[in-house]
Amino acid sequence: MQYRAFGNTGFEVSLLGMGCMRLPFLDEHDKFKGVDREKAYELIRYAVDNGINYFDTAYGYHGTDSEAVLGEALEENGRRQKVKIVTKQPFGVMTTQADIRRNLEHTLKKLRTDYVDVYLVHCIVEATWGDIQKREIFAEFEKFKSEGLIKHIGFSYHGLYPTFEDVVKRYPWEMCLIQQNLIDVDKIVTEKAIYLSHKHNLAIAIMEPLRGGGLCYAPKSVAELYDNFPIKRSPTEWAFRHLTDYPEIATMVSGMTTMEQLKENLAIFAQPDMKPNCLTPEEKSLIVSARKAYDAVISIPCTECGYCMPCPFNVNIPQAFALYNDGHRFGHFDQPRRSYMFVRRGKKGANLCTSCDVCVPKCPQEIDIPKELKVAHAALDGWDE
């Protein structure tokens, strides 16, 4: 396992971190039956015993059960002392200032620990950033730090770069968790977020390094590029190597559901050349070509320009199309459907479209948006947990 310094915190973390949002279920067809604890314990303990010391969870994962499962698994044989636990409190559950402390207390109890190594303000986006500042959430976290309940303060971010820049500069954060992977270099917060975070001495953790597992699959056009390259690597390894190449990144969080996935990833990260600047110019060129090939595999020709927005009925049109296209791009719909579940719960799903046609003349691609929203919803709907 390769290790890197975690910003200015004074500790090192495994380059491969384990995310606890995709733990195995008792019944894959009925997520409400909950986590398969025995399988989850086995995964977590095997990860620790084989060099992973960074574990990422959150207050709401697995119906608020993820933290408890992690705590139970780490309690055996003193594994808690061997790892760093990073967990998060979403702004949505901070109804009152008292709730913020109460939520942390519940988290510590579930994790069976006296402190959290890094505590994050979870899922900051443009729409919530103003309210987070007004509520002085950072000041609350500072109190927890002074009391020894948390060691370091950070945030996870799910929005666009301009607001991210303001978030980084607003407070003396110690780490950030951002989405990046080989096809998101110019999307969401973009590659610029990595460089800005490093400039501000933040420890950088990457979420979605495999785009929810999608990048483990290569459509024919991408597979041909990889197969024709002199060095043979799996799509998974190419995705991980793309991020490994950045010296600024401390760790990448991968949600591993099976022992097979865990062992495959451990083998990749055990290679001695999984280090900064590991890619040759030819390998970087291959990844650029793969990115273009992935982007070319779309079904609805939406460019996510946003001209169709806002929708009078609150439908997030670009996101619905992006998730639908991801299903086609990666050749499977599990992760897009899971993501769409949160869109639906946020009352922004394509099912709310009334075919009012307000968006149609605004679309530069001349997409029949109401018709395609029905197609997207039919393909994405149905995931629940």
PDB file of C-alpha atoms in Angstrom, residues 39 42-43 46 217 236 256-268:
ATOM      1  CA  LYS A  39     -19.857  -9.474   5.294  1.00  0.00           C
ATOM      2  CA  GLU A  42     -15.098  -9.048   7.032  1.00  0.00           C
ATOM      3  CA  LEU A  43     -14.478  -6.386   4.364  1.00  0.00           C
ATOM      4  CA  TYR A  46      -9.545  -7.268   5.824  1.00  0.00           C
ATOM      5  CA  TYR A 217     -16.612  -0.857 -17.290  1.00  0.00           C
ATOM      6  CA  THR A 236     -10.272   0.219 -13.048  1.00  0.00           C
ATOM      7  CA  MET A 256     -16.101  -1.582  -2.185  1.00  0.00           C
ATOM      8  CA  THR A 257     -19.008  -3.987  -1.785  1.00  0.00           C
ATOM      9  CA  THR A 258     -17.376  -7.373  -2.331  1.00  0.00           C
ATOM     10  CA  MET A 259     -14.157  -9.046  -1.251  1.00  0.00           C
ATOM     11  CA  GLU A 260     -13.294  -9.482  -4.931  1.00  0.00           C
ATOM     12  CA  GLN A 261     -13.432  -5.716  -5.482  1.00  0.00           C
ATOM     13  CA  LEU A 262     -11.396  -5.041  -2.348  1.00  0.00           C
ATOM     14  CA  LYS A 263      -8.661  -7.525  -3.258  1.00  0.00           C
ATOM     15  CA  GLU A 264      -8.469  -6.237  -6.842  1.00  0.00           C
ATOM     16  CA  ASN A 265      -8.053  -2.653  -5.629  1.00  0.00           C
ATOM     17  CA  LEU A 266      -5.494  -3.633  -2.988  1.00  0.00           C
ATOM     18  CA  ALA A 267      -3.430  -5.379  -5.653  1.00  0.00           C
ATOM     19  CA  ILE A 268      -3.472  -2.250  -7.821  1.00  0.00           C
TER      20      ILE A 268
END
